[in-house]
PDB file of C-alpha atoms in Angstrom:
ATOM      1  CA  MET A  13       1.993  25.694 -14.153  1.00 63.00           C
ATOM      2  CA  ASP A  14       0.402  22.630 -12.712  1.00 78.00           C
ATOM      3  CA  THR A  15       0.682  21.996  -9.014  1.00 80.00           C
ATOM      4  CA  PHE A  16       0.897  18.353  -7.754  1.00 88.00           C
ATOM      5  CA  ILE A  17       2.005  17.412  -4.193  1.00 88.00           C
ATOM      6  CA  GLU A  18       1.591  14.216  -2.221  1.00 92.00           C
ATOM      7  CA  GLN A  19       2.100  13.483   1.465  1.00 91.00           C
ATOM      8  CA  MET A  20       1.781  10.181   3.427  1.00 93.00           C
ATOM      9  CA  ILE A  21       0.888  10.204   7.095  1.00 90.00           C
ATOM     10  CA  LYS A  22       0.950   7.034   9.167  1.00 91.00           C
ATOM     11  CA  ARG A  23      -1.546   6.979  12.000  1.00 89.00           C
ATOM     12  CA  LYS A  24      -0.148   6.140  15.371  1.00 87.00           C
ATOM     13  CA  LEU A  25      -1.738   3.307  17.249  1.00 87.00           C
ATOM     14  CA  ASN A  26      -3.454   4.375  20.520  1.00 84.00           C
ATOM     15  CA  ALA A  27      -4.964   2.635  23.554  1.00 87.00           C
ATOM     16  CA  LYS A  28      -8.286   2.037  21.694  1.00 87.00           C
ATOM     17  CA  ASP A  29      -6.382   0.164  18.970  1.00 87.00           C
ATOM     18  CA  PHE A  30      -4.599  -1.988  21.430  1.00 91.00           C
ATOM     19  CA  LEU A  31      -7.886  -2.804  23.226  1.00 93.00           C
ATOM     20  CA  ILE A  32      -9.470  -3.775  19.910  1.00 92.00           C
ATOM     21  CA  MET A  33      -6.451  -5.975  18.994  1.00 92.00           C
ATOM     22  CA  ALA A  34      -6.544  -7.656  22.476  1.00 94.00           C
ATOM     23  CA  GLY A  35     -10.247  -8.281  22.062  1.00 94.00           C
ATOM     24  CA  ILE A  36      -9.683  -9.813  18.609  1.00 93.00           C
ATOM     25  CA  VAL A  37      -6.992 -12.133  20.024  1.00 92.00           C
ATOM     26  CA  ILE A  38      -9.144 -13.178  22.973  1.00 94.00           C
ATOM     27  CA  LEU A  39     -12.076 -13.822  20.836  1.00 92.00           C
ATOM     28  CA  GLY A  40      -9.818 -15.894  18.484  1.00 90.00           C
ATOM     29  CA  ILE A  41      -8.527 -17.979  21.367  1.00 90.00           C
ATOM     30  CA  ILE A  42     -12.059 -18.614  22.552  1.00 90.00           C
ATOM     31  CA  LEU A  43     -13.212 -19.686  19.141  1.00 86.00           C
ATOM     32  CA  VAL A  44     -10.150 -22.064  18.755  1.00 84.00           C
ATOM     33  CA  LEU A  45     -10.865 -23.557  22.169  1.00 85.00           C
ATOM     34  CA  ALA A  46     -14.528 -24.001  21.265  1.00 82.00           C
ATOM     35  CA  CYS A  47     -13.369 -25.918  18.145  1.00 78.00           C
ATOM     36  CA  VAL A  48     -11.111 -28.143  20.319  1.00 78.00           C
ATOM     37  CA  ILE A  49     -14.067 -28.913  22.529  1.00 78.00           C
ATOM     38  CA  PHE A  50     -16.152 -29.904  19.615  1.00 74.00           C
ATOM     39  CA  ILE A  51     -13.352 -31.758  17.704  1.00 73.00           C
ATOM     40  CA  ASN A  52     -15.434 -34.988  17.700  1.00 70.00           C
ATOM     41  CA  ILE A  53     -18.302 -33.244  15.932  1.00 72.00           C
ATOM     42  CA  LEU A  54     -16.245 -31.169  13.529  1.00 66.00           C
ATOM     43  CA  GLY A  55     -13.734 -33.937  12.686  1.00 73.00           C
ATOM     44  CA  MET A  56     -11.595 -32.879   9.675  1.00 75.00           C
ATOM     45  CA  LEU A  57     -13.328 -29.515   9.579  1.00 79.00           C
ATOM     46  CA  PHE A  58     -11.471 -28.666  12.849  1.00 77.00           C
ATOM     47  CA  ILE A  59      -8.316 -27.770  10.899  1.00 80.00           C
ATOM     48  CA  LEU A  60     -10.302 -25.596   8.397  1.00 83.00           C
ATOM     49  CA  VAL A  61     -12.225 -23.801  11.099  1.00 81.00           C
ATOM     50  CA  THR A  62      -9.153 -23.097  13.223  1.00 83.00           C
ATOM     51  CA  SER A  63      -7.174 -21.826  10.197  1.00 87.00           C
ATOM     52  CA  GLY A  64     -10.104 -19.560   9.244  1.00 88.00           C
ATOM     53  CA  VAL A  65     -10.371 -18.194  12.766  1.00 88.00           C
ATOM     54  CA  LEU A  66      -6.612 -17.482  12.925  1.00 89.00           C
ATOM     55  CA  PHE A  67      -6.426 -15.950   9.463  1.00 92.00           C
ATOM     56  CA  GLY A  68      -9.547 -13.817  10.251  1.00 91.00           C
ATOM     57  CA  ALA A  69      -8.032 -12.597  13.478  1.00 91.00           C
ATOM     58  CA  TYR A  70      -4.734 -11.676  11.701  1.00 91.00           C
ATOM     59  CA  LYS A  71      -6.508  -9.688   9.033  1.00 91.00           C
ATOM     60  CA  LEU A  72      -8.747  -7.793  11.533  1.00 90.00           C
ATOM     61  CA  ILE A  73      -5.643  -6.832  13.544  1.00 90.00           C
ATOM     62  CA  ARG A  74      -3.884  -5.619  10.340  1.00 90.00           C
ATOM     63  CA  PHE A  75      -6.912  -3.365   9.510  1.00 89.00           C
ATOM     64  CA  ARG A  76      -5.748  -1.138  12.376  1.00 88.00           C
ATOM     65  CA  ASN A  77      -2.649  -0.277  10.306  1.00 89.00           C
ATOM     66  CA  LEU A  78      -3.812   3.019   8.698  1.00 90.00           C
ATOM     67  CA  GLU A  79      -2.147   5.591   6.536  1.00 92.00           C
ATOM     68  CA  PHE A  80      -3.511   8.765   5.054  1.00 92.00           C
ATOM     69  CA  GLU A  81      -2.449  10.235   1.689  1.00 94.00           C
ATOM     70  CA  TYR A  82      -2.991  13.949   0.961  1.00 93.00           C
ATOM     71  CA  SER A  83      -2.946  14.722  -2.792  1.00 93.00           C
ATOM     72  CA  PHE A  84      -3.077  18.235  -3.890  1.00 93.00           C
ATOM     73  CA  THR A  85      -3.580  18.955  -7.609  1.00 92.00           C
ATOM     74  CA  ASN A  86      -4.275  22.430  -9.012  1.00 89.00           C
ATOM     75  CA  GLY A  87      -6.613  23.438  -6.152  1.00 87.00           C
ATOM     76  CA  ASP A  88      -8.234  20.112  -5.438  1.00 90.00           C
ATOM     77  CA  LEU A  89      -7.366  18.351  -2.166  1.00 91.00           C
ATOM     78  CA  THR A  90      -8.023  14.677  -1.946  1.00 92.00           C
ATOM     79  CA  VAL A  91      -7.533  12.694   1.245  1.00 92.00           C
ATOM     80  CA  ASP A  92      -7.380   8.881   0.949  1.00 94.00           C
ATOM     81  CA  LYS A  93      -7.302   6.337   3.745  1.00 93.00           C
ATOM     82  CA  ILE A  94      -4.950   3.364   3.055  1.00 94.00           C
ATOM     83  CA  ILE A  95      -5.686   0.272   5.139  1.00 92.00           C
ATOM     84  CA  ASP A  96      -2.794  -2.126   5.706  1.00 89.00           C
ATOM     85  CA  ARG A  97      -0.996  -0.819   2.608  1.00 89.00           C
ATOM     86  CA  SER A  98      -3.401  -2.830   0.405  1.00 87.00           C
ATOM     87  CA  ARG A  99      -6.768  -1.121   0.271  1.00 91.00           C
ATOM     88  CA  ARG A 100      -7.421   2.511  -0.525  1.00 92.00           C
ATOM     89  CA  LYS A 101     -10.532   4.357   0.369  1.00 92.00           C
ATOM     90  CA  ARG A 102     -11.384   7.901  -0.501  1.00 91.00           C
ATOM     91  CA  VAL A 103     -12.129   9.952   2.644  1.00 87.00           C
ATOM     92  CA  VAL A 104     -12.851  13.336   1.078  1.00 88.00           C
ATOM     93  CA  SER A 105     -12.180  15.373  -2.126  1.00 87.00           C
ATOM     94  CA  PHE A 106     -12.859  19.072  -2.486  1.00 88.00           C
ATOM     95  CA  ASP A 107     -11.893  22.228  -4.187  1.00 89.00           C
ATOM     96  CA  VAL A 108      -9.852  24.430  -1.792  1.00 89.00           C
ATOM     97  CA  LYS A 109     -11.665  27.474  -3.226  1.00 90.00           C
ATOM     98  CA  ASN A 110     -14.774  26.272  -1.380  1.00 87.00           C
ATOM     99  CA  THR A 111     -13.063  26.600   2.054  1.00 89.00           C
ATOM    100  CA  SER A 112     -14.871  28.774   4.503  1.00 88.00           C
ATOM    101  CA  GLU A 113     -12.504  28.403   7.384  1.00 87.00           C
ATOM    102  CA  MET A 114      -8.984  27.096   7.980  1.00 89.00           C
ATOM    103  CA  GLY A 115      -6.460  27.299  10.763  1.00 86.00           C
ATOM    104  CA  LYS A 116      -3.920  25.800  13.044  1.00 87.00           C
ATOM    105  CA  LEU A 117      -5.463  23.362  15.465  1.00 81.00           C
ATOM    106  CA  THR A 118      -4.901  23.805  19.202  1.00 78.00           C
ATOM    107  CA  GLU A 119      -6.254  22.138  22.196  1.00 76.00           C
ATOM    108  CA  SER A 120      -8.605  25.103  22.952  1.00 72.00           C
ATOM    109  CA  ASN A 121     -10.230  25.271  19.489  1.00 72.00           C
ATOM    110  CA  TYR A 122     -10.326  21.492  19.014  1.00 71.00           C
ATOM    111  CA  ALA A 123     -13.175  21.124  21.587  1.00 68.00           C
ATOM    112  CA  SER A 124     -15.256  23.920  20.065  1.00 69.00           C
ATOM    113  CA  LEU A 125     -14.663  22.610  16.498  1.00 69.00           C
ATOM    114  CA  ASN A 126     -15.822  19.151  17.566  1.00 65.00           C
ATOM    115  CA  GLY A 127     -18.971  20.613  18.905  1.00 63.00           C
ATOM    116  CA  ARG A 128     -19.975  22.240  15.610  1.00 66.00           C
ATOM    117  CA  SER A 129     -22.965  20.893  13.732  1.00 68.00           C
ATOM    118  CA  VAL A 130     -21.444  20.210  10.326  1.00 74.00           C
ATOM    119  CA  GLY A 131     -22.338  17.379   7.954  1.00 78.00           C
ATOM    120  CA  ASP A 132     -19.239  15.223   8.413  1.00 82.00           C
ATOM    121  CA  ILE A 133     -16.119  15.226  10.526  1.00 80.00           C
ATOM    122  CA  PHE A 134     -12.998  13.543   9.130  1.00 84.00           C
ATOM    123  CA  ARG A 135      -9.947  12.804  11.139  1.00 84.00           C
ATOM    124  CA  ALA A 136      -6.991  12.116   8.902  1.00 86.00           C
ATOM    125  CA  GLY A 137      -3.992  12.756  10.938  1.00 83.00           C
ATOM    126  CA  ILE A 138      -1.373  11.105  13.045  1.00 84.00           C
ATOM    127  CA  ASN A 139      -3.529  10.866  16.154  1.00 79.00           C
ATOM    128  CA  GLU A 140      -7.225   9.774  15.771  1.00 74.00           C
ATOM    129  CA  ASN A 141      -8.480  12.021  18.586  1.00 70.00           C
ATOM    130  CA  GLY A 142      -5.861  14.481  19.402  1.00 67.00           C
ATOM    131  CA  VAL A 143      -3.852  17.501  18.426  1.00 71.00           C
ATOM    132  CA  THR A 144      -0.132  17.513  17.385  1.00 76.00           C
ATOM    133  CA  GLU A 145       2.043  20.431  16.687  1.00 79.00           C
ATOM    134  CA  ASN A 146       1.420  20.096  12.965  1.00 83.00           C
ATOM    135  CA  SER A 147      -2.418  19.739  13.088  1.00 86.00           C
ATOM    136  CA  TRP A 148      -4.640  21.943  11.008  1.00 89.00           C
ATOM    137  CA  TYR A 149      -8.366  22.000  10.303  1.00 87.00           C
ATOM    138  CA  ILE A 150     -10.435  22.913   7.229  1.00 90.00           C
ATOM    139  CA  LEU A 151     -14.206  23.732   7.142  1.00 88.00           C
ATOM    140  CA  ALA A 152     -15.252  23.448   3.528  1.00 87.00           C
ATOM    141  CA  GLU A 153     -17.908  22.310   1.100  1.00 84.00           C
ATOM    142  CA  LYS A 154     -17.675  18.777  -0.558  1.00 78.00           C
ATOM    143  CA  LYS A 155     -17.897  18.389  -4.288  1.00 74.00           C
ATOM    144  CA  GLY A 156     -21.288  16.672  -3.983  1.00 72.00           C
ATOM    145  CA  GLY A 157     -22.544  19.324  -1.634  1.00 74.00           C
ATOM    146  CA  GLY A 158     -22.673  19.567   2.106  1.00 79.00           C
ATOM    147  CA  MET A 159     -20.197  20.950   4.676  1.00 84.00           C
ATOM    148  CA  PHE A 160     -17.558  19.004   6.374  1.00 86.00           C
ATOM    149  CA  LEU A 161     -14.730  19.476   8.826  1.00 86.00           C
ATOM    150  CA  LEU A 162     -11.279  17.935   8.200  1.00 87.00           C
ATOM    151  CA  PHE A 163      -8.590  17.517  10.796  1.00 87.00           C
ATOM    152  CA  PHE A 164      -5.174  16.699   9.210  1.00 89.00           C
ATOM    153  CA  ASP A 165      -1.413  17.070   9.592  1.00 90.00           C
ATOM    154  CA  PRO A 166      -0.028  18.616   6.453  1.00 91.00           C
ATOM    155  CA  ASN A 167       3.675  19.436   5.916  1.00 90.00           C
ATOM    156  CA  GLU A 168       4.929  22.848   4.687  1.00 91.00           C
ATOM    157  CA  ARG A 169       4.805  21.931   1.003  1.00 92.00           C
ATOM    158  CA  VAL A 170       1.105  20.950   1.241  1.00 90.00           C
ATOM    159  CA  LEU A 171       0.276  24.095   3.223  1.00 90.00           C
ATOM    160  CA  ASP A 172       2.115  26.316   0.729  1.00 89.00           C
ATOM    161  CA  ALA A 173       0.132  24.752  -2.154  1.00 90.00           C
ATOM    162  CA  ILE A 174      -3.189  25.193  -0.380  1.00 90.00           C
ATOM    163  CA  ARG A 175      -2.395  28.760   0.635  1.00 89.00           C
ATOM    164  CA  GLU A 176      -2.212  29.834  -3.086  1.00 89.00           C
ATOM    165  CA  PHE A 177      -5.749  28.558  -3.833  1.00 89.00           C
ATOM    166  CA  LEU A 178      -7.557  29.640  -0.630  1.00 90.00           C
ATOM    167  CA  PRO A 179     -10.069  32.489  -0.838  1.00 89.00           C
ATOM    168  CA  ARG A 180      -8.332  35.729   0.226  1.00 89.00           C
ATOM    169  CA  GLN A 181     -10.160  36.209   3.493  1.00 90.00           C
ATOM    170  CA  VAL A 182      -9.640  32.609   4.585  1.00 87.00           C
ATOM    171  CA  ARG A 183      -5.890  32.867   3.707  1.00 88.00           C
ATOM    172  CA  VAL A 184      -5.423  36.048   5.670  1.00 89.00           C
ATOM    173  CA  GLU A 185      -7.185  34.419   8.794  1.00 87.00           C
ATOM    174  CA  ALA A 186      -5.241  31.272   8.572  1.00 82.00           C
ATOM    175  CA  PHE A 187      -1.728  32.426   7.569  1.00 83.00           C
ATOM    176  CA  GLY A 188      -1.680  36.258   8.204  1.00 78.00           C
ATOM    177  CA  ARG A 189      -0.594  38.537   5.515  1.00 68.00           C
TER     178      ARG A 189
END
């Protein structure tokens, strides 16, 4: 029987996001004011340049709107990042059988996991740099080779599907008997 489960997670905006948005707005205002100052030189291009600056600022702010999609299909877990509900980018895809470590993420093990020297660290959860009550981590090997660490917030359906395909020792360590 085939197993296919999807889950969408919307990332919460944090202080860093609001600072970036404020910086974009301030930079946009400065560029529009610079266009006003040079209106005699720009002439009719003033309207075009101002509209371009405003549109660019709007798009850059919208890029902070992130969602993550976890797709689990017959032992393969794929994590995609969806930017502003219009662009999709693959974060990581791997076979769960190649997992060497998995567990519930806590404040105490988050710091030690961040300090590990693995190839890549992917944060695909509700908080960019934090732990929630549903946070988990996976240390595994990518399809192309190389180790990575994934922080994510799966629901019970995704966890149950992953549990079936994990190596026995990893399953026992992560979920108990």
